[in-house]
Coordinates of C-alpha atoms and ligand atoms in Angstrom, one line a residue:
M288 CA 47.4 45.3 13.4
S289 CA 45.6 41.9 13.8
E290 CA 43.5 41.2 16.8
H291 CA 45.9 38.7 18.4
R292 CA 48.7 41.1 18.2
T293 CA 46.8 43.7 20.3
E294 CA 46.2 41.1 22.9
R295 CA 49.8 40.8 23.7
G296 CA 49.7 43.6 26.2
N297 CA 52.5 45.6 28.2
W298 CA 53.5 45.9 31.7
N299 CA 51.9 48.9 33.3
S300 CA 54.9 50.0 35.5
K301 CA 58.7 49.1 35.7
L302 CA 58.1 47.9 39.2
G303 CA 55.3 45.7 38.1
F304 CA 57.6 44.0 35.7
V305 CA 60.4 43.5 38.2
L306 CA 57.8 42.0 40.6
A307 CA 56.3 39.7 38.1
A308 CA 59.7 38.3 36.9
A309 CA 60.8 38.1 40.6
G310 CA 57.5 36.3 41.2
S311 CA 58.3 33.8 38.5
A312 CA 61.7 33.3 40.0
V313 CA 60.7 33.0 43.6
G314 CA 58.9 29.8 44.2
L315 CA 59.2 26.4 45.8
G316 CA 62.7 26.3 44.6
N317 CA 63.6 29.1 46.9
I318 CA 61.5 28.3 49.9
W319 CA 62.4 24.7 50.3
G320 CA 64.9 23.8 47.8
F321 CA 67.6 26.5 48.7
P322 CA 67.6 26.2 52.5
T323 CA 68.1 22.5 52.7
Q324 CA 70.9 22.7 50.1
V325 CA 72.5 25.2 52.2
A326 CA 72.3 23.2 55.4
E327 CA 73.7 20.1 53.7
N328 CA 76.4 21.7 51.7
G329 CA 78.5 23.7 54.0
G330 CA 76.3 26.6 55.2
A331 CA 77.4 30.1 54.2
S332 CA 80.0 28.7 51.7
F333 CA 77.1 27.3 49.6
I334 CA 75.3 30.8 49.8
L335 CA 78.3 32.5 48.6
I336 CA 78.9 30.0 45.6
Y337 CA 75.2 30.2 44.8
L338 CA 75.4 34.0 44.8
I339 CA 78.4 33.9 42.4
C340 CA 76.6 31.3 40.1
C341 CA 73.5 33.5 40.0
L342 CA 75.7 36.6 39.1
I343 CA 78.0 35.0 36.6
V344 CA 75.6 32.6 34.9
G345 CA 72.0 33.5 35.8
L346 CA 72.2 37.2 35.4
P347 CA 73.8 37.2 31.8
V348 CA 71.4 34.5 30.6
M349 CA 68.4 36.5 32.2
I350 CA 69.5 39.6 30.4
A351 CA 69.6 37.6 27.2
E352 CA 66.1 36.3 27.6
F353 CA 64.7 39.8 28.3
A354 CA 66.6 41.2 25.2
I355 CA 65.4 38.5 22.9
G356 CA 61.8 38.8 24.2
R357 CA 61.6 42.6 24.0
N358 CA 63.2 42.8 20.6
T359 CA 61.0 40.2 18.9
R360 CA 57.8 41.0 21.0
R361 CA 57.0 37.2 20.6
N362 CA 56.6 33.9 22.5
P363 CA 59.8 31.7 22.5
V364 CA 58.8 29.9 19.3
G365 CA 58.0 33.1 17.3
A366 CA 61.0 34.9 18.9
F367 CA 63.7 32.5 17.6
K368 CA 61.9 32.1 14.4
K369 CA 62.0 35.8 13.8
L370 CA 65.6 36.1 14.6
G371 CA 67.1 33.1 12.8
N372 CA 66.5 30.8 9.8
G373 CA 66.1 27.2 9.4
W374 CA 64.9 24.4 11.8
F375 CA 67.0 25.0 14.8
P376 CA 65.7 28.4 16.0
P377 CA 62.0 27.4 16.4
L378 CA 63.1 24.1 18.1
I379 CA 64.7 26.0 20.9
G380 CA 61.4 27.8 21.4
L381 CA 59.4 24.6 21.2
W382 CA 61.7 22.9 23.7
G383 CA 60.9 25.8 26.0
V384 CA 57.1 25.5 25.5
M385 CA 57.4 21.7 26.2
C386 CA 59.4 22.2 29.4
G387 CA 56.8 24.8 30.5
V388 CA 54.0 22.4 30.0
M389 CA 55.7 19.5 31.7
I390 CA 57.3 21.3 34.6
L391 CA 53.9 23.0 35.2
S392 CA 52.2 19.5 35.2
F393 CA 54.1 18.4 38.3
Y394 CA 54.9 21.7 39.9
L395 CA 51.1 22.0 40.3
V396 CA 50.7 18.9 42.3
V397 CA 53.3 20.1 44.8
A398 CA 51.8 23.5 44.9
G399 CA 48.5 21.7 45.5
W400 CA 50.1 20.0 48.5
T401 CA 51.2 23.3 49.9
F402 CA 47.7 24.8 49.2
G403 CA 46.0 21.8 50.9
F404 CA 48.2 22.2 54.0
V405 CA 46.7 25.7 54.5
F406 CA 43.5 23.9 55.2
G407 CA 45.2 21.1 57.0
E408 CA 46.6 23.6 59.5
I409 CA 43.2 25.2 60.1
F410 CA 41.5 21.7 60.4
Y411 CA 44.0 20.5 63.0
F412 CA 43.8 23.6 65.2
T413 CA 40.0 23.7 65.0
G414 CA 39.8 20.1 66.2
L415 CA 39.1 18.5 62.8
T416 CA 41.9 16.0 63.2
G417 CA 40.4 13.5 60.6
A418 CA 40.2 16.2 57.9
S419 CA 43.8 17.4 58.7
E420 CA 45.1 13.9 58.4
W421 CA 43.3 13.5 55.2
V422 CA 45.0 16.6 53.7
A423 CA 48.4 15.5 55.1
D424 CA 48.3 12.2 53.2
L425 CA 50.5 13.2 50.1
G426 CA 49.7 9.8 48.5
N427 CA 46.0 10.3 48.4
G428 CA 45.4 10.7 44.7
F429 CA 41.8 12.0 44.8
K430 CA 42.7 14.6 47.4
N431 CA 45.9 15.6 45.4
A432 CA 43.7 16.1 42.3
I433 CA 41.2 18.3 44.1
F434 CA 43.9 20.7 45.2
T435 CA 45.9 20.6 42.0
I436 CA 42.7 21.5 40.1
L437 CA 41.9 24.3 42.5
F438 CA 45.5 25.6 42.1
M439 CA 45.2 25.4 38.3
I440 CA 41.9 27.2 38.2
A441 CA 43.5 30.1 40.1
T442 CA 46.5 30.1 37.7
I443 CA 44.1 30.1 34.7
A444 CA 42.0 32.9 36.2
I445 CA 45.1 35.1 36.5
I446 CA 46.5 34.4 33.1
T447 CA 43.0 35.0 31.5
G448 CA 43.1 38.5 32.9
G449 CA 46.1 39.4 30.8
V450 CA 49.5 40.8 31.3
S451 CA 48.8 43.9 33.3
N452 CA 45.4 43.2 34.7
G453 CA 46.1 39.6 35.4
I454 CA 49.8 38.8 36.0
E455 CA 51.0 42.1 37.0
R456 CA 48.2 42.9 39.3
A457 CA 48.4 39.5 41.1
T458 CA 52.1 39.6 41.5
K459 CA 52.1 43.2 42.7
T460 CA 49.7 42.2 45.5
M461 CA 51.3 38.9 46.4
M462 CA 55.1 39.7 46.3
P463 CA 54.9 42.4 49.1
I464 CA 52.8 40.1 51.3
L465 CA 55.1 37.2 50.8
I466 CA 58.1 39.3 51.9
A467 CA 56.3 40.7 54.9
V468 CA 55.0 37.4 56.0
L469 CA 58.5 35.9 55.6
I470 CA 60.2 38.6 57.7
I471 CA 57.5 38.4 60.5
M472 CA 57.9 34.7 60.7
I473 CA 61.8 35.0 60.8
V474 CA 61.6 37.5 63.7
Y475 CA 59.2 35.3 65.6
V476 CA 61.3 32.0 65.1
F477 CA 64.3 34.1 66.4
T478 CA 62.6 34.4 69.8
L479 CA 62.2 30.6 70.2
R480 CA 64.7 28.3 71.9
G481 CA 67.0 26.5 69.6
S482 CA 66.8 28.9 66.7
M483 CA 70.4 30.2 67.4
D484 CA 71.7 26.6 66.7
G485 CA 70.1 26.7 63.3
L486 CA 71.3 30.1 62.6
R487 CA 74.9 29.1 63.3
L488 CA 74.7 26.1 61.1
Y489 CA 73.1 28.3 58.3
L490 CA 75.7 31.1 58.5
L491 CA 79.0 29.5 59.5
P492 CA 80.9 28.6 56.4
D493 CA 82.4 25.2 56.1
F494 CA 84.8 25.5 53.1
S495 CA 86.0 21.9 53.6
V496 CA 82.8 20.5 51.8
V497 CA 83.3 22.6 48.7
N498 CA 84.1 20.7 45.6
T499 CA 83.2 20.7 41.9
S500 CA 80.0 18.7 42.3
L501 CA 78.8 21.3 44.9
V502 CA 79.4 24.1 42.5
F503 CA 77.5 22.3 39.8
A504 CA 74.6 21.6 42.3
A505 CA 74.6 25.4 43.0
L506 CA 74.5 26.3 39.3
G507 CA 71.7 23.9 38.6
Q508 CA 69.7 25.3 41.6
A509 CA 70.4 28.8 40.3
F510 CA 69.1 28.0 36.9
F511 CA 65.8 26.6 38.1
S512 CA 65.3 29.1 40.8
L513 CA 65.9 32.0 38.3
S514 CA 63.2 30.4 35.9
L515 CA 65.9 30.3 33.2
G516 CA 66.2 28.2 30.1
M517 CA 62.6 27.6 29.1
G518 CA 61.5 31.1 27.8
A519 CA 59.4 32.2 30.8
L520 CA 61.4 35.3 31.2
L521 CA 61.8 35.8 27.5
T522 CA 58.0 35.9 27.3
Y523 CA 57.8 38.3 30.2
G524 CA 60.5 40.3 28.4
S525 CA 58.3 40.5 25.3
Y526 CA 55.8 42.7 27.2
L527 CA 58.5 45.2 28.2
K528 CA 58.5 48.8 27.0
K529 CA 61.5 50.2 25.3
N530 CA 62.2 52.6 28.0
Q531 CA 62.9 50.1 30.6
N532 CA 66.6 49.3 31.6
I533 CA 66.9 45.6 31.0
V534 CA 70.2 45.1 32.8
E535 CA 68.9 47.1 35.9
S536 CA 65.8 45.1 36.0
A537 CA 67.6 41.7 35.6
T538 CA 69.8 42.7 38.4
Y539 CA 66.9 43.5 40.6
V540 CA 65.1 40.2 39.8
T541 CA 68.5 38.2 40.5
L542 CA 69.0 40.0 43.8
A543 CA 65.3 39.6 44.8
D544 CA 65.5 35.8 44.1
V545 CA 68.7 35.3 46.0
G546 CA 67.6 37.6 48.8
I547 CA 64.3 35.7 49.3
A548 CA 66.0 32.3 49.1
F549 CA 68.4 33.6 51.8
L550 CA 65.6 34.8 53.9
A551 CA 63.7 31.4 53.4
G552 CA 66.8 29.8 54.9
L553 CA 66.9 32.2 57.8
L554 CA 63.4 31.0 58.7
I555 CA 63.6 27.3 57.9
I556 CA 66.9 26.2 59.4
P557 CA 66.4 27.9 62.6
A558 CA 62.8 26.6 62.8
M559 CA 64.1 23.1 62.3
F560 CA 66.3 23.4 65.3
V561 CA 63.5 24.9 67.2
A562 CA 61.5 21.8 66.3
Q563 CA 64.5 19.6 67.5
Y564 CA 64.2 21.3 70.9
S565 CA 60.6 20.2 71.0
G566 CA 61.7 16.5 70.5
I567 CA 61.0 16.3 66.8
T568 CA 63.5 14.3 64.8
I569 CA 65.1 16.6 62.1
M570 CA 67.9 14.5 60.8
D571 CA 68.2 10.9 59.3
E572 CA 70.5 8.2 60.7
D573 CA 73.6 9.8 58.8
G574 CA 73.0 13.0 60.5
R575 CA 71.8 14.7 57.5
L576 CA 69.0 17.3 57.8
F577 CA 65.7 16.1 56.4
A578 CA 65.0 17.9 53.1
S579 CA 62.1 18.4 50.6
T580 CA 58.8 16.9 51.3
T581 CA 59.7 15.4 54.8
L582 CA 60.9 18.6 55.9
V583 CA 58.0 20.8 54.5
F584 CA 55.2 18.3 55.1
D585 CA 56.4 16.5 58.2
V586 CA 59.0 18.2 60.3
L587 CA 57.6 21.8 60.0
P588 CA 53.9 20.8 60.6
N589 CA 55.0 18.9 63.7
L590 CA 56.7 22.0 64.9
F591 CA 53.5 24.0 64.3
K592 CA 51.6 21.4 66.3
S593 CA 54.1 21.6 69.1
M594 CA 53.6 25.4 69.3
G595 CA 49.9 24.7 69.8
G596 CA 47.0 27.0 70.1
F597 CA 46.5 30.3 68.4
F598 CA 50.3 30.7 67.5
G599 CA 50.5 27.3 66.0
L600 CA 47.6 28.0 63.8
L601 CA 48.8 31.5 62.9
F602 CA 52.3 30.3 62.2
G603 CA 51.3 27.0 60.3
A604 CA 48.6 28.6 58.2
S605 CA 50.8 31.6 57.3
F606 CA 53.7 29.4 56.3
F607 CA 51.6 27.4 53.8
V608 CA 49.9 30.6 52.5
L609 CA 53.5 31.9 51.9
L610 CA 54.5 28.7 50.0
S611 CA 51.3 28.7 47.9
M612 CA 51.7 32.4 47.0
A613 CA 55.3 31.8 46.0
A614 CA 54.1 28.8 43.8
L615 CA 51.3 30.7 42.3
T616 CA 53.5 33.4 41.1
S617 CA 55.6 30.8 39.4
T618 CA 52.8 28.8 38.1
I619 CA 51.4 31.7 36.1
S620 CA 54.7 32.2 34.4
L621 CA 54.9 28.7 33.5
L622 CA 51.4 28.8 31.9
E623 CA 52.0 32.1 30.2
V624 CA 54.6 30.5 28.0
P625 CA 52.4 28.0 26.1
V626 CA 49.6 30.6 26.2
S627 CA 51.5 33.3 24.6
Y628 CA 52.7 30.7 22.0
L629 CA 49.1 30.0 21.0
I630 CA 48.1 33.5 20.9
D631 CA 51.1 34.6 18.8
E632 CA 51.5 31.6 16.6
H633 CA 48.0 30.3 16.2
Q634 CA 45.9 33.4 16.7
V635 CA 44.0 32.0 19.6
S636 CA 42.3 34.3 21.9
R637 CA 43.9 34.7 25.3
K638 CA 40.8 33.2 27.0
K639 CA 40.6 30.2 24.8
A640 CA 44.4 29.6 25.0
S641 CA 44.4 29.8 28.9
I642 CA 41.6 27.4 29.2
G643 CA 42.7 25.1 26.5
I644 CA 46.3 24.6 27.5
G645 CA 45.4 25.0 31.0
G646 CA 42.9 22.3 30.8
L647 CA 45.4 20.0 29.1
V648 CA 48.0 20.7 31.8
M649 CA 45.4 20.0 34.4
L650 CA 44.7 16.6 32.9
F651 CA 48.6 15.7 33.1
A652 CA 48.6 17.1 36.7
V653 CA 45.6 15.0 37.7
I654 CA 47.4 11.8 36.2
I655 CA 50.4 12.8 38.3
S656 CA 48.3 13.4 41.4
F657 CA 47.6 9.8 41.3
N658 CA 51.1 8.7 40.5
I659 CA 53.3 10.9 42.6
N660 CA 56.4 8.9 41.9
L661 CA 56.3 10.5 38.4
I662 CA 57.2 13.8 40.0
D663 CA 60.9 12.8 40.7
V664 CA 61.3 11.4 37.1
L665 CA 59.8 14.5 35.4
A666 CA 61.8 16.8 37.6
T667 CA 64.9 15.1 36.6
I668 CA 64.2 15.3 33.0
F669 CA 62.7 18.7 32.7
N670 CA 64.4 20.7 35.6
N671 CA 67.7 19.2 35.7
V672 CA 68.3 18.3 32.0
G673 CA 65.6 20.3 30.1
L674 CA 66.4 23.8 31.6
P675 CA 70.2 23.8 31.3
L676 CA 69.8 22.4 27.7
G677 CA 67.4 25.2 26.9
G678 CA 69.8 27.8 28.4
L679 CA 72.7 26.2 26.4
M680 CA 70.7 26.4 23.2
L681 CA 69.7 30.0 23.9
C682 CA 73.3 31.3 24.6
T683 CA 74.5 29.5 21.5
F684 CA 71.8 31.1 19.4
L685 CA 72.3 34.5 20.7
A686 CA 76.1 34.3 20.3
W687 CA 76.4 32.6 17.0
F688 CA 73.1 33.2 15.1
W689 CA 71.8 36.6 16.3
K690 CA 75.1 38.0 17.5
S691 CA 75.7 39.8 20.8
E692 CA 76.1 43.2 19.1
K693 CA 72.5 43.0 17.9
A694 CA 71.4 42.0 21.4
M695 CA 73.3 45.0 22.8
D696 CA 71.6 47.3 20.3
E697 CA 68.3 46.1 22.0
I698 CA 69.7 46.5 25.5
R699 CA 70.8 50.0 24.7
H700 CA 67.2 51.1 24.6
G701 CA 66.4 52.2 28.2
F702 CA 70.2 52.1 29.0
E703 CA 71.5 55.0 27.0
D704 CA 74.8 55.3 28.7
M705 CA 75.6 51.6 28.3
D706 CA 78.6 52.3 26.1
N707 CA 80.2 54.3 28.9
T708 CA 80.1 51.3 31.2
L709 CA 81.9 48.0 31.3
F710 CA 78.8 46.2 30.3
P711 CA 79.5 46.0 26.5
K712 CA 83.0 44.5 27.3
I713 CA 81.8 41.9 29.9
W714 CA 78.5 40.6 28.9
P715 CA 79.3 39.3 25.4
V716 CA 82.1 37.3 26.8
F717 CA 79.8 35.8 29.4
V718 CA 76.9 34.7 27.0
T719 CA 79.3 33.7 24.4
Y720 CA 81.8 31.6 26.3
I721 CA 81.5 31.5 30.1
C722 CA 77.9 30.8 30.5
P723 CA 77.6 28.1 27.8
L724 CA 80.7 26.4 29.0
L725 CA 79.5 26.2 32.6
I726 CA 76.0 25.2 31.6
A727 CA 77.4 22.5 29.4
L728 CA 79.4 21.2 32.3
V729 CA 76.4 21.0 34.5
L730 CA 74.5 19.3 31.9
I731 CA 77.3 16.7 31.2
T732 CA 77.7 16.1 34.9
T733 CA 74.0 15.6 35.3
L734 CA 73.8 13.2 32.4
Y735 CA 76.8 11.3 33.7
N736 CA 75.3 10.9 37.1
L737 CA 72.1 9.7 35.6
I738 CA 73.6 7.0 33.5
R739 CA 76.3 5.8 36.0
Ligands
PFF881 N1 61.8 29.5 39.6 C1 60.7 28.7 40.2 C2 61.1 28.2 41.6 O1 62.1 28.5 42.0 O2 60.3 27.4 42.2 C3 60.4 27.6 39.3 C4 60.2 27.9 37.8 C5 59.2 28.8 37.3 C6 61.2 27.3 36.9 C7 59.2 29.2 36.1 C8 61.1 27.6 35.5 C9 60.2 28.6 35.2 F1 60.0 28.9 33.9

């Protein structure tokens, strides 16, 4: 066995794997992407549609990624190369590696903002108003670069530690803290005036706004939120032991992702209405709730300020620690994709690969730090087009090149009574027809809207 092969590592425990994969899935997409989409798109009816999208498209594709990863024990490029001939299979993997590098480059800048705001809150409440305003300036390239670099150093440090000592240990520590902090914050917000208005908006379904573009928006959000389409979960699957039930684990990861997105909404939407009670503007002229950066870096910090004193500090700093942890468990999965590619395909040591590719991504991220309008452009190309395209290629490959029977032979390991369940009848239909068709529709709609 060559040296690099022994470096691949394994997850130490079943729970460790589920938490690591859930950590990849739970990120900025859940904590600020999902709640505002819900508020803007018919409240609970969006939650329901989102849940259905996760179950009928996300879950089958996630099972496919885990199965390909575990069967080949390779990074995305090596995995597709091993299972198929010709130029097409490795291209799917390379597309994934490229999406990983590019998504990480801008995701890091946003993650750096959230990390900076932890200090921003502390500065504000300790009277260092100048420093807190400096941190709050999202357009300050130099400041952005500092926090982006710090965030990347943390990501590289974890990845250098390897699969069980680095990724698994870090996510096993951070995920329970994240869930606990989220729940404590929800309970506190519910005690504040105005929260019930938010809760009502969040939970009352308005089916009149449901249309096909809303369904496609939910599908796109599900794909990004579940970290699908670029081989991150395929790579995590490649460290899986044969005795772990892939279907069961994928179900837990999907439910954890949807559950945490739902909890984030329970916190953020009521918090916005608490802010409104304190006189903070939470909607634009058209009556739409503020979303994304305005929501997270403007409305919510103003709410924390209005709380004042110790509670403001505690609440504000905890919220940004929560966001930073969610982002960190996702950035490590994004970096692990190109790192595992270098380890497997180019026999580079884990340490050199992490520092080398991490350094390159850091350079891109610094450039983006100074040109933050690039974030939207890159997100459109790589999140909205890149991930569904990757997912479509993955399903096509599995169904027509590798064949679902072979994938099921892999899935049977750890799921011995699979043949006595409905799984072998349902899953192949989903990965072969339903998922590719729905993903293709999302892709076509996105491209159509872009060129229109
Ligand atoms: N799922 C992450 C989020 O919701 O923020 C983002 C992400 C991580 C996308 C890893 C893709 C990926 F491979």
